[in-house]
Amino acid sequence: MQDRYPRSRGTQRCDIIGAGIAAYDGFLDGEWNNTVMLNEAIQKSITEAETQSKRKIREINVGVPGEFTRVYAVETSVTIQGADPHVTPRHVEKIFANADKQLSPVRGVVVHRSPAWFMVDGGKKTLEPVGLKGTELKALVSFVVADTFFLDDVMARLRDMNITVSGFFSSSTGEAMLYLLEEDRDRTAILIDIGYLCTDVMAVEGDVIFQKTLPVGGGHIAADVAEGLSIPLESAEQIKREYVYGISTISQSYTVSGGEGVKTETFTQEQVAAVLEPRVDEIADMIQECINDSGIKLGSWSTIYLTGGGLSLNRGGRDYLSAKLEKPVRDTVKRTIKLSSPIYASAMGLMDLIIDTIEARNATSSGVAGGIKDFFKSLLGG
């Protein structure tokens, strides 16, 4: 599968020449739901990608799901001295050294470290402080720490397949950085990814400063429909995908067939709503509680975005969630030509983050030839 993959500024970043997708039982509460079938799913996806690309995969970059990560936002500062005090790269390096010390000790492995913002003498927040005059440089540094269980387990499984892990990256961070507009990130934004078995809630101010995984998703909605209507899960999945939210003035019904020898059944909008919407309401309540407990201050300028296959694919789903949260909820900006479905938002965000990191490792560290932004990419891209 070939795909032009653009960066946010519109230039071409890479070609996707192969993509392997395999269904599996997922994870919950920091554990795999089916460890026996996991290797088979990994091997199937790799084989499919190899077949499409006509290349052998020997090295791989792995995304760490939100379920296996924790986000820490560390605020720290350094004093700027001298007859003509202004921020230099040395001050930025000291900021990160201080943040590292404040973070330690922490369980797990840091897979992402980036500035959310810098501030000189209490002035305007910026990501380019070098050269600014002042006596104090303050910063909020975002760390994503991965669970060692996930890292060790995945490395062992891939090693058995003769594949080397080149690096681990935060899937949530990549998704937020790719799909949230820069101006929205600067004003603090929320990204909600409702998946099949879990929901990721991320707060972004410059970078991801809060992330929590809720143990509910689209699969729980389908399970409630199956139980409430006494139909097979496969039929419930069909209804869940086709369900239209917010219908009140038109007649809507849902017809499913259980297969050969099983009669076709039709359910009204009211019948489905009675068993489906309570679970969606619960998910919305959990999201709202998560945002309230995060300590993140959202202003009237803050934006909430929705992605993932659990709700955003349904007609009226985003508006339904918006009404429950009592705040406007938007769809994420389309960033890719193929694999553009919200289902693949996490994977595409991960790819963007990996490319950013590769570019950062190759960037000049002088802070002059490539510009100030390139300097920070070089400094933080490990």
mmCIF file of C-alpha atoms in Angstrom:
data_model
loop_
_atom_site.group_PDB
_atom_site.id
_atom_site.type_symbol
_atom_site.label_atom_id
_atom_site.label_comp_id
_atom_site.label_asym_id
_atom_site.label_seq_id
_atom_site.Cartn_x
_atom_site.Cartn_y
_atom_site.Cartn_z
ATOM 1 C CA MET A 1 0.000 0.000 0.000
ATOM 2 C CA GLN A 2 1.626 3.235 -1.103
ATOM 3 C CA ASP A 3 0.769 6.483 0.589
ATOM 4 C CA ARG A 4 2.187 9.956 0.560
ATOM 5 C CA TYR A 5 2.589 10.912 4.183
ATOM 6 C CA PRO A 6 2.699 14.710 4.687
ATOM 7 C CA ARG A 7 4.090 16.623 7.634
ATOM 8 C CA SER A 8 1.886 19.339 9.147
ATOM 9 C CA ARG A 9 3.508 22.013 6.948
ATOM 10 C CA GLY A 10 2.383 20.162 3.828
ATOM 11 C CA THR A 11 5.702 18.770 2.577
ATOM 12 C CA GLN A 12 6.126 15.083 1.780
ATOM 13 C CA ARG A 13 7.681 13.070 4.580
ATOM 14 C CA CYS A 14 7.791 9.468 3.381
ATOM 15 C CA ASP A 15 6.089 6.744 1.404
ATOM 16 C CA ILE A 16 4.203 3.990 3.190
ATOM 17 C CA ILE A 17 5.034 0.988 1.025
ATOM 18 C CA GLY A 18 3.529 -1.687 3.263
ATOM 19 C CA ALA A 19 1.116 -1.959 6.170
ATOM 20 C CA GLY A 20 0.240 -5.059 8.168
ATOM 21 C CA ILE A 21 -2.919 -5.140 10.270
ATOM 22 C CA ALA A 22 -3.961 -8.038 12.504
ATOM 23 C CA ALA A 23 -6.795 -8.295 14.995
ATOM 24 C CA TYR A 24 -5.908 -9.440 18.512
ATOM 25 C CA ASP A 25 -7.422 -9.447 21.998
ATOM 26 C CA GLY A 26 -5.681 -6.300 23.171
ATOM 27 C CA PHE A 27 -4.771 -5.361 26.720
ATOM 28 C CA LEU A 28 -6.434 -4.182 29.896
ATOM 29 C CA ASP A 29 -5.157 -3.094 33.311
ATOM 30 C CA GLY A 30 -1.538 -3.263 32.174
ATOM 31 C CA GLU A 31 -1.688 -6.852 30.944
ATOM 32 C CA TRP A 32 -2.250 -8.693 27.663
ATOM 33 C CA ASN A 33 -5.687 -10.264 27.414
ATOM 34 C CA ASN A 34 -4.389 -13.263 25.462
ATOM 35 C CA THR A 35 -0.638 -13.867 25.611
ATOM 36 C CA VAL A 36 -0.908 -17.138 23.670
ATOM 37 C CA MET A 37 -2.302 -15.538 20.499
ATOM 38 C CA LEU A 38 -0.227 -12.361 20.689
ATOM 39 C CA ASN A 39 2.813 -13.714 18.844
ATOM 40 C CA GLU A 40 0.598 -14.982 16.042
ATOM 41 C CA ALA A 41 -0.956 -11.511 15.627
ATOM 42 C CA ILE A 42 2.455 -9.816 15.616
ATOM 43 C CA GLN A 43 3.818 -12.283 13.056
ATOM 44 C CA LYS A 44 0.744 -11.910 10.846
ATOM 45 C CA SER A 45 1.025 -8.115 10.726
ATOM 46 C CA ILE A 46 4.762 -8.264 9.997
ATOM 47 C CA THR A 47 4.289 -10.836 7.241
ATOM 48 C CA GLU A 48 1.563 -8.748 5.611
ATOM 49 C CA ALA A 49 3.754 -5.625 5.684
ATOM 50 C CA GLU A 50 6.666 -7.597 4.209
ATOM 51 C CA THR A 51 4.468 -8.979 1.430
ATOM 52 C CA GLN A 52 3.165 -5.531 0.461
ATOM 53 C CA SER A 53 6.566 -3.856 0.616
ATOM 54 C CA LYS A 54 8.469 -6.794 -0.886
ATOM 55 C CA ARG A 55 11.115 -6.313 1.791
ATOM 56 C CA LYS A 56 12.288 -8.287 4.811
ATOM 57 C CA ILE A 57 11.776 -6.578 8.164
ATOM 58 C CA ARG A 58 14.785 -6.984 10.434
ATOM 59 C CA GLU A 59 14.474 -3.909 12.636
ATOM 60 C CA ILE A 60 11.360 -2.303 14.046
ATOM 61 C CA ASN A 61 10.287 0.743 16.051
ATOM 62 C CA VAL A 62 7.576 -0.013 18.605
ATOM 63 C CA GLY A 63 4.830 2.248 19.894
ATOM 64 C CA VAL A 64 4.057 1.995 23.608
ATOM 65 C CA PRO A 65 0.276 2.351 24.181
ATOM 66 C CA GLY A 66 -1.008 4.753 26.815
ATOM 67 C CA GLU A 67 -1.987 1.786 28.984
ATOM 68 C CA PHE A 68 1.716 1.058 29.513
ATOM 69 C CA THR A 69 2.946 4.634 30.016
ATOM 70 C CA ARG A 70 2.780 7.436 32.566
ATOM 71 C CA VAL A 71 3.196 11.140 31.822
ATOM 72 C CA TYR A 72 5.061 13.444 34.199
ATOM 73 C CA ALA A 73 5.119 17.242 33.761
ATOM 74 C CA VAL A 74 8.062 18.727 35.659
ATOM 75 C CA GLU A 75 8.373 22.493 36.169
ATOM 76 C CA THR A 76 11.860 23.803 36.886
ATOM 77 C CA SER A 77 13.970 26.940 36.490
ATOM 78 C CA VAL A 78 17.544 28.238 36.285
ATOM 79 C CA THR A 79 19.056 31.618 37.100
ATOM 80 C CA ILE A 80 20.681 33.612 34.304
ATOM 81 C CA GLN A 81 23.667 35.675 35.410
ATOM 82 C CA GLY A 82 26.136 38.085 33.835
ATOM 83 C CA ALA A 83 26.421 41.701 32.775
ATOM 84 C CA ASP A 84 24.158 41.039 29.775
ATOM 85 C CA PRO A 85 21.955 38.139 30.916
ATOM 86 C CA HIS A 86 20.284 36.237 28.093
ATOM 87 C CA VAL A 87 19.317 32.599 27.454
ATOM 88 C CA THR A 88 21.984 30.383 25.891
ATOM 89 C CA PRO A 89 21.933 26.697 24.890
ATOM 90 C CA ARG A 90 23.805 25.997 28.135
ATOM 91 C CA HIS A 91 20.844 27.281 30.159
ATOM 92 C CA VAL A 92 18.483 25.025 28.214
ATOM 93 C CA GLU A 93 20.726 22.028 28.875
ATOM 94 C CA LYS A 94 20.744 22.922 32.581
ATOM 95 C CA ILE A 95 16.941 23.124 32.567
ATOM 96 C CA PHE A 96 16.746 19.555 31.330
ATOM 97 C CA ALA A 97 19.391 18.374 33.780
ATOM 98 C CA ASN A 98 17.334 19.875 36.610
ATOM 99 C CA ALA A 99 14.139 18.286 35.293
ATOM 100 C CA ASP A 100 15.865 14.896 35.094
ATOM 101 C CA LYS A 101 16.915 15.205 38.741
ATOM 102 C CA GLN A 102 13.423 16.190 39.858
ATOM 103 C CA LEU A 103 11.904 13.249 37.986
ATOM 104 C CA SER A 104 14.237 10.642 39.505
ATOM 105 C CA PRO A 105 13.778 8.125 40.887
ATOM 106 C CA VAL A 106 10.929 6.836 38.758
ATOM 107 C CA ARG A 107 9.919 3.308 37.853
ATOM 108 C CA GLY A 108 10.176 2.511 34.167
ATOM 109 C CA VAL A 109 12.088 3.877 31.191
ATOM 110 C CA VAL A 110 11.795 7.396 29.763
ATOM 111 C CA VAL A 111 10.764 7.048 26.104
ATOM 112 C CA HIS A 112 9.940 10.703 25.472
ATOM 113 C CA ARG A 113 11.243 14.001 26.876
ATOM 114 C CA SER A 114 10.285 17.365 25.467
ATOM 115 C CA PRO A 115 9.615 20.959 26.536
ATOM 116 C CA ALA A 116 5.980 21.968 26.890
ATOM 117 C CA TRP A 117 7.095 25.594 27.139
ATOM 118 C CA PHE A 118 9.836 27.981 28.265
ATOM 119 C CA MET A 119 9.318 31.311 29.998
ATOM 120 C CA VAL A 120 11.793 34.131 30.651
ATOM 121 C CA ASP A 121 11.145 36.378 33.674
ATOM 122 C CA GLY A 122 7.480 35.396 33.788
ATOM 123 C CA GLY A 123 6.855 36.561 30.225
ATOM 124 C CA LYS A 124 5.166 34.861 27.307
ATOM 125 C CA LYS A 125 5.499 31.091 26.932
ATOM 126 C CA THR A 126 7.683 30.050 24.015
ATOM 127 C CA LEU A 127 9.559 27.110 22.544
ATOM 128 C CA GLU A 128 12.425 29.302 21.323
ATOM 129 C CA PRO A 129 13.975 30.995 24.382
ATOM 130 C CA VAL A 130 17.595 31.122 23.216
ATOM 131 C CA GLY A 131 18.685 34.748 22.869
ATOM 132 C CA LEU A 132 15.917 36.217 25.034
ATOM 133 C CA LYS A 133 17.107 38.598 27.761
ATOM 134 C CA GLY A 134 16.249 38.005 31.409
ATOM 135 C CA THR A 135 17.456 36.708 34.751
ATOM 136 C CA GLU A 136 15.342 33.541 35.096
ATOM 137 C CA LEU A 137 14.484 30.781 32.629
ATOM 138 C CA LYS A 138 11.545 28.598 33.641
ATOM 139 C CA ALA A 139 10.278 25.541 31.777
ATOM 140 C CA LEU A 140 7.669 22.782 31.905
ATOM 141 C CA VAL A 141 9.231 19.532 30.713
ATOM 142 C CA SER A 142 7.102 16.558 29.677
ATOM 143 C CA PHE A 143 8.352 13.022 30.320
ATOM 144 C CA VAL A 144 6.687 9.821 29.124
ATOM 145 C CA VAL A 145 7.798 6.799 31.151
ATOM 146 C CA ALA A 146 7.126 3.296 29.797
ATOM 147 C CA ASP A 147 6.434 0.192 31.860
ATOM 148 C CA THR A 148 9.451 -2.128 31.816
ATOM 149 C CA PHE A 149 7.111 -5.134 31.577
ATOM 150 C CA PHE A 150 5.919 -3.979 28.148
ATOM 151 C CA LEU A 151 9.419 -3.167 26.904
ATOM 152 C CA ASP A 152 10.952 -6.454 28.051
ATOM 153 C CA ASP A 153 8.030 -8.561 26.871
ATOM 154 C CA VAL A 154 7.859 -7.049 23.378
ATOM 155 C CA MET A 155 11.636 -7.181 22.905
ATOM 156 C CA ALA A 156 11.667 -10.867 23.856
ATOM 157 C CA ARG A 157 8.803 -11.710 21.490
ATOM 158 C CA LEU A 158 10.412 -9.895 18.558
ATOM 159 C CA ARG A 159 13.834 -11.344 19.361
ATOM 160 C CA ASP A 160 12.330 -14.812 18.984
ATOM 161 C CA MET A 161 11.247 -13.705 15.495
ATOM 162 C CA ASN A 162 14.814 -12.530 14.714
ATOM 163 C CA ILE A 163 13.735 -8.886 14.713
ATOM 164 C CA THR A 164 15.629 -6.153 16.573
ATOM 165 C CA VAL A 165 13.793 -3.323 18.328
ATOM 166 C CA SER A 166 15.400 -0.047 17.224
ATOM 167 C CA GLY A 167 13.445 2.083 19.672
ATOM 168 C CA PHE A 168 10.317 2.537 21.755
ATOM 169 C CA PHE A 169 8.085 5.576 21.312
ATOM 170 C CA SER A 170 4.978 6.966 23.005
ATOM 171 C CA SER A 171 1.976 6.318 20.752
ATOM 172 C CA SER A 172 -0.145 8.868 22.658
ATOM 173 C CA THR A 173 2.453 11.601 22.238
ATOM 174 C CA GLY A 174 2.811 10.979 18.511
ATOM 175 C CA GLU A 175 -0.945 11.023 18.043
ATOM 176 C CA ALA A 176 -1.372 14.296 19.937
ATOM 177 C CA MET A 177 1.510 16.013 18.156
ATOM 178 C CA LEU A 178 0.291 15.005 14.693
ATOM 179 C CA TYR A 179 -3.438 15.588 14.994
ATOM 180 C CA LEU A 180 -3.676 18.688 17.195
ATOM 181 C CA LEU A 181 -3.058 22.018 15.510
ATOM 182 C CA GLU A 182 -0.071 23.927 16.886
ATOM 183 C CA GLU A 183 -2.198 26.912 17.880
ATOM 184 C CA ASP A 184 -4.560 24.611 19.814
ATOM 185 C CA ARG A 185 -1.631 22.938 21.597
ATOM 186 C CA ASP A 186 -0.356 26.352 22.641
ATOM 187 C CA ARG A 187 -3.728 27.175 24.208
ATOM 188 C CA THR A 188 -4.101 23.780 25.942
ATOM 189 C CA ALA A 189 -6.186 21.134 24.196
ATOM 190 C CA ILE A 190 -7.684 17.750 25.019
ATOM 191 C CA LEU A 191 -7.458 14.721 22.733
ATOM 192 C CA ILE A 192 -9.800 11.797 23.408
ATOM 193 C CA ASP A 193 -9.115 8.492 21.674
ATOM 194 C CA ILE A 194 -11.963 6.048 22.251
ATOM 195 C CA GLY A 195 -10.646 2.662 21.165
ATOM 196 C CA TYR A 196 -12.083 -0.823 21.434
ATOM 197 C CA LEU A 197 -11.181 -1.788 24.995
ATOM 198 C CA CYS A 198 -9.831 1.467 26.400
ATOM 199 C CA THR A 199 -10.033 5.236 26.070
ATOM 200 C CA ASP A 200 -7.008 7.543 26.195
ATOM 201 C CA VAL A 201 -7.493 11.087 27.493
ATOM 202 C CA MET A 202 -4.572 13.430 26.789
ATOM 203 C CA ALA A 203 -4.041 17.068 27.741
ATOM 204 C CA VAL A 204 -1.591 18.991 25.584
ATOM 205 C CA GLU A 205 0.056 22.321 26.314
ATOM 206 C CA GLY A 206 2.956 22.521 23.904
ATOM 207 C CA ASP A 207 3.520 18.804 24.550
ATOM 208 C CA VAL A 208 1.523 16.111 26.328
ATOM 209 C CA ILE A 209 1.362 17.113 30.006
ATOM 210 C CA PHE A 210 -1.313 14.654 31.144
ATOM 211 C CA GLN A 211 -2.442 11.244 29.957
ATOM 212 C CA LYS A 212 -4.759 8.653 31.460
ATOM 213 C CA THR A 213 -6.152 5.417 30.069
ATOM 214 C CA LEU A 214 -9.733 4.513 30.993
ATOM 215 C CA PRO A 215 -10.688 0.800 30.903
ATOM 216 C CA VAL A 216 -13.722 1.271 28.638
ATOM 217 C CA GLY A 217 -14.237 1.554 24.896
ATOM 218 C CA GLY A 218 -16.272 0.575 21.876
ATOM 219 C CA GLY A 219 -16.055 -3.123 22.704
ATOM 220 C CA HIS A 220 -17.934 -2.517 25.949
ATOM 221 C CA ILE A 221 -20.663 -0.702 24.010
ATOM 222 C CA ALA A 222 -21.035 -3.700 21.681
ATOM 223 C CA ALA A 223 -21.065 -6.122 24.625
ATOM 224 C CA ASP A 224 -23.913 -4.193 26.252
ATOM 225 C CA VAL A 225 -25.882 -4.273 22.992
ATOM 226 C CA ALA A 226 -25.333 -8.036 22.698
ATOM 227 C CA GLU A 227 -26.520 -8.664 26.245
ATOM 228 C CA GLY A 228 -29.374 -6.183 26.172
ATOM 229 C CA LEU A 229 -30.828 -7.412 22.879
ATOM 230 C CA SER A 230 -29.875 -11.079 23.377
ATOM 231 C CA ILE A 231 -27.969 -11.267 20.115
ATOM 232 C CA PRO A 232 -24.480 -12.560 19.187
ATOM 233 C CA LEU A 233 -21.565 -10.177 19.703
ATOM 234 C CA GLU A 234 -20.917 -10.103 15.952
ATOM 235 C CA SER A 235 -24.443 -8.803 15.334
ATOM 236 C CA ALA A 236 -24.062 -6.317 18.181
ATOM 237 C CA GLU A 237 -20.854 -5.036 16.584
ATOM 238 C CA GLN A 238 -22.784 -4.389 13.385
ATOM 239 C CA ILE A 239 -25.445 -2.397 15.224
ATOM 240 C CA LYS A 240 -22.839 -0.500 17.207
ATOM 241 C CA ARG A 241 -21.053 0.545 13.997
ATOM 242 C CA GLU A 242 -24.286 1.593 12.264
ATOM 243 C CA TYR A 243 -25.884 3.349 15.225
ATOM 244 C CA VAL A 244 -26.833 6.960 14.619
ATOM 245 C CA TYR A 245 -26.830 9.273 17.636
ATOM 246 C CA GLY A 246 -29.330 12.039 18.218
ATOM 247 C CA ILE A 247 -32.220 10.778 16.110
ATOM 248 C CA SER A 248 -35.577 11.932 17.486
ATOM 249 C CA THR A 249 -37.769 12.915 14.563
ATOM 250 C CA ILE A 250 -37.165 10.169 11.994
ATOM 251 C CA SER A 251 -37.790 6.446 12.062
ATOM 252 C CA GLN A 252 -34.577 4.461 12.307
ATOM 253 C CA SER A 253 -34.156 0.717 12.656
ATOM 254 C CA TYR A 254 -31.295 -1.781 12.645
ATOM 255 C CA THR A 255 -31.468 -5.177 10.969
ATOM 256 C CA VAL A 256 -28.966 -7.941 11.645
ATOM 257 C CA SER A 257 -28.624 -11.520 10.523
ATOM 258 C CA GLY A 258 -27.045 -14.183 12.659
ATOM 259 C CA GLY A 259 -25.939 -16.158 9.612
ATOM 260 C CA GLU A 260 -27.199 -19.278 7.901
ATOM 261 C CA GLY A 261 -30.113 -20.859 9.707
ATOM 262 C CA VAL A 262 -30.514 -17.914 12.068
ATOM 263 C CA LYS A 263 -33.435 -15.569 11.574
ATOM 264 C CA THR A 264 -32.975 -11.915 10.687
ATOM 265 C CA GLU A 265 -33.935 -9.520 13.465
ATOM 266 C CA THR A 266 -34.838 -5.848 13.344
ATOM 267 C CA PHE A 267 -34.608 -3.460 16.290
ATOM 268 C CA THR A 268 -35.969 0.059 16.601
ATOM 269 C CA GLN A 269 -33.905 3.122 17.474
ATOM 270 C CA GLU A 270 -35.513 3.171 20.899
ATOM 271 C CA GLN A 271 -34.659 -0.472 21.617
ATOM 272 C CA VAL A 272 -31.017 0.016 20.698
ATOM 273 C CA ALA A 273 -30.701 3.366 22.460
ATOM 274 C CA ALA A 274 -31.975 1.852 25.706
ATOM 275 C CA VAL A 275 -29.061 -0.599 25.898
ATOM 276 C CA LEU A 276 -26.352 1.330 24.018
ATOM 277 C CA GLU A 277 -26.480 4.919 25.215
ATOM 278 C CA PRO A 278 -26.136 4.233 28.967
ATOM 279 C CA ARG A 279 -22.638 2.841 28.312
ATOM 280 C CA VAL A 280 -21.717 5.842 26.153
ATOM 281 C CA ASP A 281 -23.017 8.106 28.912
ATOM 282 C CA GLU A 282 -20.787 6.248 31.383
ATOM 283 C CA ILE A 283 -17.754 6.712 29.124
ATOM 284 C CA ALA A 284 -18.549 10.428 28.823
ATOM 285 C CA ASP A 285 -18.865 10.727 32.614
ATOM 286 C CA MET A 286 -15.514 8.974 33.084
ATOM 287 C CA ILE A 287 -13.882 11.306 30.561
ATOM 288 C CA GLN A 288 -15.319 14.358 32.306
ATOM 289 C CA GLU A 289 -14.168 13.094 35.697
ATOM 290 C CA CYS A 290 -10.715 12.408 34.260
ATOM 291 C CA ILE A 291 -10.427 15.971 32.912
ATOM 292 C CA ASN A 292 -11.664 17.430 36.213
ATOM 293 C CA ASP A 293 -9.195 15.376 38.268
ATOM 294 C CA SER A 294 -6.248 16.156 35.955
ATOM 295 C CA GLY A 295 -5.764 19.628 37.383
ATOM 296 C CA ILE A 296 -5.496 20.979 33.828
ATOM 297 C CA LYS A 297 -7.136 24.363 33.434
ATOM 298 C CA LEU A 298 -9.195 24.664 30.275
ATOM 299 C CA GLY A 299 -10.256 28.094 29.100
ATOM 300 C CA SER A 300 -12.965 29.139 26.690
ATOM 301 C CA TRP A 301 -10.239 29.020 24.026
ATOM 302 C CA SER A 302 -9.365 25.374 24.729
ATOM 303 C CA THR A 303 -10.450 22.721 22.232
ATOM 304 C CA ILE A 304 -11.452 19.076 22.691
ATOM 305 C CA TYR A 305 -10.772 16.646 19.838
ATOM 306 C CA LEU A 306 -12.136 13.128 19.310
ATOM 307 C CA THR A 307 -10.535 10.236 17.447
ATOM 308 C CA GLY A 308 -10.407 6.426 17.588
ATOM 309 C CA GLY A 309 -12.925 3.954 16.225
ATOM 310 C CA GLY A 310 -15.119 3.670 19.324
ATOM 311 C CA LEU A 311 -17.382 6.665 18.682
ATOM 312 C CA SER A 312 -16.008 9.074 16.060
ATOM 313 C CA LEU A 313 -17.040 6.843 13.121
ATOM 314 C CA ASN A 314 -20.711 6.995 14.123
ATOM 315 C CA ARG A 315 -22.933 9.679 12.646
ATOM 316 C CA GLY A 316 -23.783 12.067 15.455
ATOM 317 C CA GLY A 317 -21.275 10.466 17.830
ATOM 318 C CA ARG A 318 -19.074 13.533 18.231
ATOM 319 C CA ASP A 319 -22.072 15.810 18.809
ATOM 320 C CA TYR A 320 -23.475 13.364 21.374
ATOM 321 C CA LEU A 321 -20.204 13.420 23.335
ATOM 322 C CA SER A 322 -20.057 17.206 23.021
ATOM 323 C CA ALA A 323 -23.498 17.509 24.638
ATOM 324 C CA LYS A 324 -22.448 15.236 27.501
ATOM 325 C CA LEU A 325 -19.198 17.145 28.134
ATOM 326 C CA GLU A 326 -20.968 20.491 27.657
ATOM 327 C CA LYS A 327 -18.094 21.664 25.482
ATOM 328 C CA PRO A 328 -17.556 21.678 21.699
ATOM 329 C CA VAL A 329 -15.833 18.518 20.460
ATOM 330 C CA ARG A 330 -14.113 18.524 17.065
ATOM 331 C CA ASP A 331 -12.857 15.872 14.685
ATOM 332 C CA THR A 332 -9.094 15.722 14.295
ATOM 333 C CA VAL A 333 -7.525 17.249 11.203
ATOM 334 C CA LYS A 334 -6.959 14.805 8.345
ATOM 335 C CA ARG A 335 -3.211 14.332 7.953
ATOM 336 C CA THR A 336 -2.865 11.374 5.590
ATOM 337 C CA ILE A 337 -4.277 10.269 2.273
ATOM 338 C CA LYS A 338 -4.569 6.556 3.036
ATOM 339 C CA LEU A 339 -4.914 4.990 6.483
ATOM 340 C CA SER A 340 -6.788 8.192 7.280
ATOM 341 C CA SER A 341 -9.515 6.586 9.390
ATOM 342 C CA PRO A 342 -9.552 7.562 13.092
ATOM 343 C CA ILE A 343 -8.880 3.862 13.747
ATOM 344 C CA TYR A 344 -5.299 4.405 12.588
ATOM 345 C CA ALA A 345 -4.711 7.737 14.358
ATOM 346 C CA SER A 346 -2.411 6.203 16.945
ATOM 347 C CA ALA A 347 -0.324 4.351 14.360
ATOM 348 C CA MET A 348 0.052 7.364 12.073
ATOM 349 C CA GLY A 349 0.926 9.635 14.986
ATOM 350 C CA LEU A 350 3.543 7.124 16.033
ATOM 351 C CA MET A 351 5.079 7.173 12.565
ATOM 352 C CA ASP A 352 5.215 10.961 12.618
ATOM 353 C CA LEU A 353 6.991 10.923 15.986
ATOM 354 C CA ILE A 354 9.524 8.355 14.756
ATOM 355 C CA ILE A 355 10.278 10.458 11.681
ATOM 356 C CA ASP A 356 10.675 13.550 13.872
ATOM 357 C CA THR A 357 13.134 11.683 16.064
ATOM 358 C CA ILE A 358 15.160 10.430 13.087
ATOM 359 C CA GLU A 359 15.317 13.972 11.716
ATOM 360 C CA ALA A 360 16.323 15.309 15.146
ATOM 361 C CA ARG A 361 19.189 12.846 15.434
ATOM 362 C CA ASN A 362 20.471 14.039 12.082
ATOM 363 C CA ALA A 363 19.957 17.729 12.802
ATOM 364 C CA THR A 364 22.774 20.122 13.498
ATOM 365 C CA SER A 365 23.408 20.784 17.183
ATOM 366 C CA SER A 366 24.962 24.209 16.591
ATOM 367 C CA GLY A 367 21.706 26.079 16.976
ATOM 368 C CA VAL A 368 22.754 28.364 14.119
ATOM 369 C CA ALA A 369 23.008 26.564 10.784
ATOM 370 C CA GLY A 370 19.683 24.781 11.133
ATOM 371 C CA GLY A 371 17.916 27.400 13.225
ATOM 372 C CA ILE A 372 16.848 27.389 16.848
ATOM 373 C CA LYS A 373 14.133 24.772 16.368
ATOM 374 C CA ASP A 374 16.662 22.384 14.856
ATOM 375 C CA PHE A 375 18.856 22.938 17.890
ATOM 376 C CA PHE A 376 16.103 21.819 20.226
ATOM 377 C CA LYS A 377 15.287 18.819 18.035
ATOM 378 C CA SER A 378 18.927 17.816 18.201
ATOM 379 C CA LEU A 379 19.028 18.302 21.949
ATOM 380 C CA LEU A 380 15.832 16.398 22.712
ATOM 381 C CA GLY A 381 15.662 13.826 19.954
ATOM 382 C CA GLY A 382 17.269 10.924 21.798
#
